[in-house]
Short mmCIF file of C-alpha atoms in Angstrom, two decimals:
data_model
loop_
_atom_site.label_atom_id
_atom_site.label_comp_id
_atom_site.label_asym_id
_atom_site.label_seq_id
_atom_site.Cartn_x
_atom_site.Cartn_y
_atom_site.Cartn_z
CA UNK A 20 93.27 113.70 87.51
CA UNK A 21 93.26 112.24 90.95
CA UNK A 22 91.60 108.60 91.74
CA UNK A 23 89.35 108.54 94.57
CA UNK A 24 90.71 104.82 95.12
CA UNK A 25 94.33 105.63 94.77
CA UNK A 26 96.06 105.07 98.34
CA UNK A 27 99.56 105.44 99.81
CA UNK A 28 101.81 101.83 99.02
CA UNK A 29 103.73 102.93 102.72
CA UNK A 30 102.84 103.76 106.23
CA UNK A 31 105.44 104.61 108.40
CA UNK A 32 104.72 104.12 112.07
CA UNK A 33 106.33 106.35 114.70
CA UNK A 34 106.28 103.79 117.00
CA UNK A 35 107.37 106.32 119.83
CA UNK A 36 108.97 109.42 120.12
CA UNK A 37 111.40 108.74 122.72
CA UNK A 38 114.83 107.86 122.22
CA UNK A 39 118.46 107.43 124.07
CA UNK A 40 120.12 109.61 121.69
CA UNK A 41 120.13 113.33 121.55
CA UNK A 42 121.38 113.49 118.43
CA UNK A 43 122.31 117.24 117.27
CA UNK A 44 120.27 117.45 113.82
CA UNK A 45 117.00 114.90 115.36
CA UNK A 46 114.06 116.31 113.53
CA UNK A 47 111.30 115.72 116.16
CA UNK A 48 113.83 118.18 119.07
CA UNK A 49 114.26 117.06 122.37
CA UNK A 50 111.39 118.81 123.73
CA UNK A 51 109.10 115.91 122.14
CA UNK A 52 111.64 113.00 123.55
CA UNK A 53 110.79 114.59 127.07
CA UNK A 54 107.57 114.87 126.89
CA UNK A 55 105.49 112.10 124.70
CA UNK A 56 104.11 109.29 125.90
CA UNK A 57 102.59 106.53 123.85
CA UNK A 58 99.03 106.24 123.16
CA UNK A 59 98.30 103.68 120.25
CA UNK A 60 98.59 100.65 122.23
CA UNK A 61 99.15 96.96 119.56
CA UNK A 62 95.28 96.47 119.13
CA UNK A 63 95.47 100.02 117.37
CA UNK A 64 98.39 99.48 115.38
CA UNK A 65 97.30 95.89 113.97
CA UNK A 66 93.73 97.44 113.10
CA UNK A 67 95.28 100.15 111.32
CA UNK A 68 97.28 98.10 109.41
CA UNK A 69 94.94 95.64 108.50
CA UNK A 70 92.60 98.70 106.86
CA UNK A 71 95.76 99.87 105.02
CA UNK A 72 96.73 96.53 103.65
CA UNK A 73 92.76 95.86 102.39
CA UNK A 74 92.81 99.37 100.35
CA UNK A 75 96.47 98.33 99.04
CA UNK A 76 99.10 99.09 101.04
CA UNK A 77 102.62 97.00 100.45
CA UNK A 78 105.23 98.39 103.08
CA UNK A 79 105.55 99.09 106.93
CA UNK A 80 108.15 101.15 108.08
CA UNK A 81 109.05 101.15 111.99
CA UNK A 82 110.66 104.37 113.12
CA UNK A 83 110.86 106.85 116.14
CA UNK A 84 112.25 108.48 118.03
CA UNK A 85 114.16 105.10 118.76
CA UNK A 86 111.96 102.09 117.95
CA UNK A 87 113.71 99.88 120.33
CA UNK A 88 112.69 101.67 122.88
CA UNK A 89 109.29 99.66 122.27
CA UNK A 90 110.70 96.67 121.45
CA UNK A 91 108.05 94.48 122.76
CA UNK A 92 105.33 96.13 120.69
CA UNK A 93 107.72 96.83 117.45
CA UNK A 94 108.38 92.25 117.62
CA UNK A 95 104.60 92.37 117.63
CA UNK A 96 103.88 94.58 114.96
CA UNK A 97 106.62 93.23 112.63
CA UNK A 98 104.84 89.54 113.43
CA UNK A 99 101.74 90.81 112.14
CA UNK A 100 102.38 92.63 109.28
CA UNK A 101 104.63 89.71 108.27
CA UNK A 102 101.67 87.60 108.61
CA UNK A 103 99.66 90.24 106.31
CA UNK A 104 102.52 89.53 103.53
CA UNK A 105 103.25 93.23 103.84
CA UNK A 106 107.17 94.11 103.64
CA UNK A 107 108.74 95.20 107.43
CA UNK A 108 111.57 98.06 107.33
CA UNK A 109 113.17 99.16 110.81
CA UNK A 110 114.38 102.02 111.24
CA UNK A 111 116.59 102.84 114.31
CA UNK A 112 120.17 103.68 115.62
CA UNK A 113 121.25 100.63 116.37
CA UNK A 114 122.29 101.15 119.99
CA UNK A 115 119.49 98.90 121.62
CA UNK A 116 119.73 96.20 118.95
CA UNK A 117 121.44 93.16 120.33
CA UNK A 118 121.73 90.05 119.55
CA UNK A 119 118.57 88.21 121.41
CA UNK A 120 116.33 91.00 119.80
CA UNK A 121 118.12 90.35 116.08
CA UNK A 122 117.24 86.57 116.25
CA UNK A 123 113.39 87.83 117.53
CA UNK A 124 113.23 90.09 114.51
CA UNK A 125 114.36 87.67 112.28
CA UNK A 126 111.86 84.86 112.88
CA UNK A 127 109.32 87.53 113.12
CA UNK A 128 109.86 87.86 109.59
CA UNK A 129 111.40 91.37 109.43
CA UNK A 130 112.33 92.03 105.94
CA UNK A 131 115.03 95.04 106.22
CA UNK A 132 116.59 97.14 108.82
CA UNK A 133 118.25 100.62 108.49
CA UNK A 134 120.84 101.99 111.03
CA UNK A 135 122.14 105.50 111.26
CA UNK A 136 125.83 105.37 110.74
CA UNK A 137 127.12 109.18 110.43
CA UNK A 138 130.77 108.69 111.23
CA UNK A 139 132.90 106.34 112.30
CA UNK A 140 135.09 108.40 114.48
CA UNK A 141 134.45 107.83 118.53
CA UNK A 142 134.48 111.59 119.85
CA UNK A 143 132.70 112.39 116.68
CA UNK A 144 130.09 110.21 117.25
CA UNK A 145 129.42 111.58 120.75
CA UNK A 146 129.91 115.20 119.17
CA UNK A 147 126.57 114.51 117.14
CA UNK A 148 124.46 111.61 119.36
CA UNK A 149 125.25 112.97 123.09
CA UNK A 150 126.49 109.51 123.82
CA UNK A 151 130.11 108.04 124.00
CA UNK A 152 129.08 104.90 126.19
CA UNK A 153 126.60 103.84 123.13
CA UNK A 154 129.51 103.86 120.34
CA UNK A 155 130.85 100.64 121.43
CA UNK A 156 127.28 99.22 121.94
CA UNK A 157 126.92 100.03 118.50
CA UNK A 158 129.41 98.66 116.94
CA UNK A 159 128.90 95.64 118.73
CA UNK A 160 125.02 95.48 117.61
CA UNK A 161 125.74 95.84 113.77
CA UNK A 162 128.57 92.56 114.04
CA UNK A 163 125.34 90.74 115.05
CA UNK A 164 123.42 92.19 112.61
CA UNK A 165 125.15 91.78 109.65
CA UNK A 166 125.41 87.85 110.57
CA UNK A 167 121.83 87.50 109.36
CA UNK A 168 121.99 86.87 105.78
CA UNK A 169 118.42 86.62 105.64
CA UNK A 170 117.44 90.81 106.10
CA UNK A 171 118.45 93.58 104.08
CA UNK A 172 120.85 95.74 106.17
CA UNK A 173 121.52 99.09 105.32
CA UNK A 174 123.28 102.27 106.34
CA UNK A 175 121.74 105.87 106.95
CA UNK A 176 124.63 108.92 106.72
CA UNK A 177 122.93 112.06 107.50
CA UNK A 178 125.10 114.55 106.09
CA UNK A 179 125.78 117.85 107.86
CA UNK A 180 128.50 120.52 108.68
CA UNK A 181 130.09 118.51 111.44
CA UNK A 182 130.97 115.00 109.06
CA UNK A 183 130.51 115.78 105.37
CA UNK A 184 134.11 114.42 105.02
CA UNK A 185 133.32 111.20 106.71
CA UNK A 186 131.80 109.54 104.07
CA UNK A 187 134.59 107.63 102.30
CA UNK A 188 135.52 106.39 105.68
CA UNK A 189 131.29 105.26 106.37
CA UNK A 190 131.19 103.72 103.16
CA UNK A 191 134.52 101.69 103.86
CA UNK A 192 132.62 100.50 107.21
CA UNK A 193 129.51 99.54 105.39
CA UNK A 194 131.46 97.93 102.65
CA UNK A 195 133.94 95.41 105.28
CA UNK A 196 130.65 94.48 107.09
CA UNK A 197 128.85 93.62 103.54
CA UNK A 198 125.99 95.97 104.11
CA UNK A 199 123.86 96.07 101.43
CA UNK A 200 123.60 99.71 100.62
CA UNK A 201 124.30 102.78 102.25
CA UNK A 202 121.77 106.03 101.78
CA UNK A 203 122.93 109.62 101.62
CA UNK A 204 120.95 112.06 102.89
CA UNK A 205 121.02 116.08 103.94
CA UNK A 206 120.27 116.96 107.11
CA UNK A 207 117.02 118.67 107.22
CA UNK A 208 116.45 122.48 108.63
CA UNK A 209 114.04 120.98 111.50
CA UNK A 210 113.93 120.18 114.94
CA UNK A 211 117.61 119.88 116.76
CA UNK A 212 119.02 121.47 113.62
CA UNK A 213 117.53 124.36 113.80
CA UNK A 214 119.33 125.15 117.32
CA UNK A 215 122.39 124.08 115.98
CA UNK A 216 123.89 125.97 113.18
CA UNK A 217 126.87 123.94 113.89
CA UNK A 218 125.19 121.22 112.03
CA UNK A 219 123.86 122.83 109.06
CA UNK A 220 124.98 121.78 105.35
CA UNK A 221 126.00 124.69 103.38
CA UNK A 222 125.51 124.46 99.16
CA UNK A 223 129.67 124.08 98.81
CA UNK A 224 129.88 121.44 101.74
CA UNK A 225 126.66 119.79 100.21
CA UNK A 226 128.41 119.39 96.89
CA UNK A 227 131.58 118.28 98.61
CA UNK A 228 129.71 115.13 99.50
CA UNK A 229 128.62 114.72 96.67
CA UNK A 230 131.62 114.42 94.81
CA UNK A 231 133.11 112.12 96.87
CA UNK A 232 129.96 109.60 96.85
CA UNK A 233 130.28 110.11 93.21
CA UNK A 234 133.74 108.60 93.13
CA UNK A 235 133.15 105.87 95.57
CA UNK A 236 130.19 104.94 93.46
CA UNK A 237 132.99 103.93 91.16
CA UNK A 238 133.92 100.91 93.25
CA UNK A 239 130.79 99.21 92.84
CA UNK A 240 131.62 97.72 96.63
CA UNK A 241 127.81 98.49 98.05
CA UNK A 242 125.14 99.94 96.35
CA UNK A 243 124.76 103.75 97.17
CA UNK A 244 121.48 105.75 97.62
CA UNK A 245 121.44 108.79 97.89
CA UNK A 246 118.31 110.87 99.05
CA UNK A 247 118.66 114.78 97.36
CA UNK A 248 115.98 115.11 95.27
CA UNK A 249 117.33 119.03 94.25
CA UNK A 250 120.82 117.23 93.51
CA UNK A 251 119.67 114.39 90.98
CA UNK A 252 120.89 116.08 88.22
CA UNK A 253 124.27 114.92 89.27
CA UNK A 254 124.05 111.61 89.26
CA UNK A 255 121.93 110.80 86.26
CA UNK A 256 124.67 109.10 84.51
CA UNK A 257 125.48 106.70 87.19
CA UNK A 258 124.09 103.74 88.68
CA UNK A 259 123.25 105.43 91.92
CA UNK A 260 119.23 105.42 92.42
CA UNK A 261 117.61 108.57 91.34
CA UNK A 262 115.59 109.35 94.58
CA UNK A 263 112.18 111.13 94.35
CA UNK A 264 110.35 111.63 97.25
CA UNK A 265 107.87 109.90 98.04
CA UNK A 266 105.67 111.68 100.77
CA UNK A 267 102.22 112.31 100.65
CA UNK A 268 102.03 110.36 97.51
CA UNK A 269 103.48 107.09 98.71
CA UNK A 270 103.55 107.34 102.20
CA UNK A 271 101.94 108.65 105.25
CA UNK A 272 103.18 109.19 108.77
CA UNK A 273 101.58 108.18 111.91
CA UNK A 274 102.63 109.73 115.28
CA UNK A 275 102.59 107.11 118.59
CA UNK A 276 99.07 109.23 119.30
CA UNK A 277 97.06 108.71 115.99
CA UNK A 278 98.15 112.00 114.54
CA UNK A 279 98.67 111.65 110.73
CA UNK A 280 101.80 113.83 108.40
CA UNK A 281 102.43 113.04 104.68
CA UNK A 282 106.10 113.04 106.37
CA UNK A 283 108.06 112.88 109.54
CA UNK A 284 110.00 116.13 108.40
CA UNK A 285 106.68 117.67 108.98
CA UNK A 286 106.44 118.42 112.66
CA UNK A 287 102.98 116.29 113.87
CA UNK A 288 102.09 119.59 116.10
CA UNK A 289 102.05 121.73 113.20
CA UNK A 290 101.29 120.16 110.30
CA UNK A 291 98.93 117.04 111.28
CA UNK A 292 96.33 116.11 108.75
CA UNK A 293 93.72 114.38 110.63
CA UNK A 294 94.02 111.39 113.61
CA UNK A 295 93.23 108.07 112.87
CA UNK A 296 90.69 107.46 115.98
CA UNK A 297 88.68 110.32 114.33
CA UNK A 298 89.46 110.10 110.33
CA UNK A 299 88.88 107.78 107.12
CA UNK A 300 92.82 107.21 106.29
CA UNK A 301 91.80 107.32 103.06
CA UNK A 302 89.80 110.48 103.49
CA UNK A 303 93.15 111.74 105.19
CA UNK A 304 95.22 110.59 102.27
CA UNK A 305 93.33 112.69 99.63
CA UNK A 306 92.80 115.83 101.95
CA UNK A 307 93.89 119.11 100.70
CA UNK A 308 97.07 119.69 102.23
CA UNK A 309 98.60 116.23 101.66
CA UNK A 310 96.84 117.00 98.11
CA UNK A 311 98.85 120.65 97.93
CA UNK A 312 101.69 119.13 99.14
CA UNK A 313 101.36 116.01 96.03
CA UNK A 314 100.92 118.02 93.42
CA UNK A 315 101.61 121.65 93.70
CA UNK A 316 104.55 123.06 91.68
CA UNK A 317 106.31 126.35 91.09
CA UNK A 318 106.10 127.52 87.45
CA UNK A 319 110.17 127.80 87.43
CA UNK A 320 110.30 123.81 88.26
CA UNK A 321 107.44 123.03 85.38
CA UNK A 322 109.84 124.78 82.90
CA UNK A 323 113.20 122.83 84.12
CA UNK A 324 114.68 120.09 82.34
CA UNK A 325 115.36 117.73 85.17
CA UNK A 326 111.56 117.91 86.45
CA UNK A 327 111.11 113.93 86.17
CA UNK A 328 114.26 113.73 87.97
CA UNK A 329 113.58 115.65 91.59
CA UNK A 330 109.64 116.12 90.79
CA UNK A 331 110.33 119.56 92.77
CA UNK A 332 112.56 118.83 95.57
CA UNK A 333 111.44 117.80 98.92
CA UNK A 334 108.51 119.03 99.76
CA UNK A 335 108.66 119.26 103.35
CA UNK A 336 111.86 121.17 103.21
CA UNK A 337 109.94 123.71 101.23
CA UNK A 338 107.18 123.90 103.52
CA UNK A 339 109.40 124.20 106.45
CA UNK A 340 111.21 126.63 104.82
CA UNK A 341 108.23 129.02 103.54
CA UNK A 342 105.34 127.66 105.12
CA UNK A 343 104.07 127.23 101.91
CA UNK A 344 104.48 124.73 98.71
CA UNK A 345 104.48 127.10 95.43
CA UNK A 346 108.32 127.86 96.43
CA UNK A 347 111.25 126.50 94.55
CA UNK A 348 113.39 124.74 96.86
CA UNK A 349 115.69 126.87 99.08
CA UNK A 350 118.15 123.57 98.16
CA UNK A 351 117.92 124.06 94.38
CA UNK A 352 120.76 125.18 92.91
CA UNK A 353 119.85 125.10 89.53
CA UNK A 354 116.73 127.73 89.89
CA UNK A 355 117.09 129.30 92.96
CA UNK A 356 120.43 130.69 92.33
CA UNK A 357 121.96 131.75 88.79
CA UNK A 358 123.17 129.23 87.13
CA UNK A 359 126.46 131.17 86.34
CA UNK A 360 127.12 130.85 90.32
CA UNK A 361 127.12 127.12 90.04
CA UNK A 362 129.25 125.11 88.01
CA UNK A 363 130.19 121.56 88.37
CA UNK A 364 132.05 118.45 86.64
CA UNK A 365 132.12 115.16 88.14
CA UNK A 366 135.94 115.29 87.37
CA UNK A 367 136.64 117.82 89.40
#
């Protein structure tokens, strides 16, 4: 039975939609980095905020688009939600973050940053960003980074068709620099990647990845994560973190113009549940299709074994998927497919 008072313990702010990547699998498309302009202006944001941290909430995440591109407003924002006593997470490709803006973010009180790292290969890296001039820049930005003992620095390696091999040499990176974790996650069928097959993670290359996290998780150099709800099943006898997802139970999404997801995978023209100059967010939290999307199920994953474990998959790769939520997910390769097609042993 749902509780009228419950509320989300995360609100992810898309602090723009512009960025100066073009990376191959973005999920928001390049249309959106062309053609958004910002609307919440810092008055908004710290109002918002302030309501969400009074009804509970615990965690702000910073993301994009590029957040940098902002970086004024994001130094702001982090400043005041520090003040609130609310956890700060930044998300961002790391291209804009130098050294200056590291020491800003630090006495701001930023609690944890995240950088996309999907290779660590030069004309690889242009292959899937657009950009060769930023790889250097990059590289550059995480040596000041990491000299911060103070934040919680961690990798993001999108997997997909073009570097599913390139994890052992990612984690290698993360591991000299003394990252604290790095997260593995599939590339999602939305946006960019949807215009690029090129980019798209098929079941054997999926599990390929897998494996090979699986035996680097042996090393205990860095903690892993790794974000595949559908795929838990494979790691339950490790130490990596079983991942469920936390969307529209959790967390909410809030474009730069007030529009509200349960989840950026959820594109905001599509799929917005209300705007916050208009809506309760806690009226927005319990409406019915961030409700649908919390608690619906497909009778196959109510009967599976590892239900606890992936609590159904992702739900907004479902939805993108089959415009719809009662689906099992088109990841799953436990019920989607026989099981007699699938076999796997972490030996192997």
């Amino acid at each position: 039975m749902e509780d009228k008072d419950d509320f989300f313990d995360i609100l992810e702010l898309r602090i723009t939609l512009r960025c100066n990547l073009t990376c191959r699998y973005c999920f928001l498309g390049t249309s959106l980095h062309q053609t958004e302009y910002d609307v919440m202006l810092l008055e908004d944001y710290k109002k918002l905020i302030r309501i969400c941290k009074d009804k509970g909430l615990k965690e702000v995440v910073f993301t994009g688009g590029e957040p940098f591109v902002r970086f004024g407003l994001l130094r702001e924002l982090v400043e005041y939600s520090s003040y609130l006593e609310l956890k700060t997470k930044i998300h961002s490709n790391g291209t804009l973050l130098s050294r200056e803006r590291c020491e800003q973010l630090k006495n701001a009180g930023l609690t944890e940053i995240r950088i996309s790292l999907d290779t660590i290969d030069e004309i690889l890296f242009e292959k899937i960003t657009g950009s060769r001039s930023m790889y250097k820049k990059l590289n550059d930005n995480i040596q000041n980074l990491t000299n911060h003992e103070e934040l919680i620095v961690g990798g993001r390696f999108t997997i997909t068709g073009l570097n599913f091999q390139q994890i052992p040499d990612v984690y290698g990176y993360c591991a000299a620099l003394k990252f604290d974790y790095l997260e593995l996650k599939p590339v999602a069928n939305v946006g960019n990647a949807t215009n690029n097959l090129e980019v798209s993670l098929p079941k054997e290359q999926h599990i390929f990845a897998i494996k090979e996290a699986l035996r680097l998780e042996i090393s205990k150099k860095i903690e892993l994560r790794f974000d595949s709800p559908c795929f838990q099943f494979l790691v339950e006898d490790t130490t990596i973190p079983h991942y469920v997802c936390s969307c529209s139970s959790k967390r909410l999404s809030v474009s730069p113009s007030g529009e509200v997801t349960p989840c950026v995978y959820l594109g905001i023209e599509e799929v917005s549940i209300g705007n916050i100059f208009k809506d309760d967010i806690q009226d927005l939290y319990h409406s019915e299709f961030n409700k649908k999307m919390r608690f619906t199920l497909p009778a196959e994953c109510k009967q599976c074994s590892y239900l606890e474990m992936c609590k159904g998959g992702c739900k907004a790769r479902i939805y993108n998927y089959y415009k719809r939520f009662d689906r099992v997910s088109p990841e799953c390769v436990l019920l989607s497919e026989s099981s007699n097609e699938f076999t796997y042993r972490r030996d192997s």
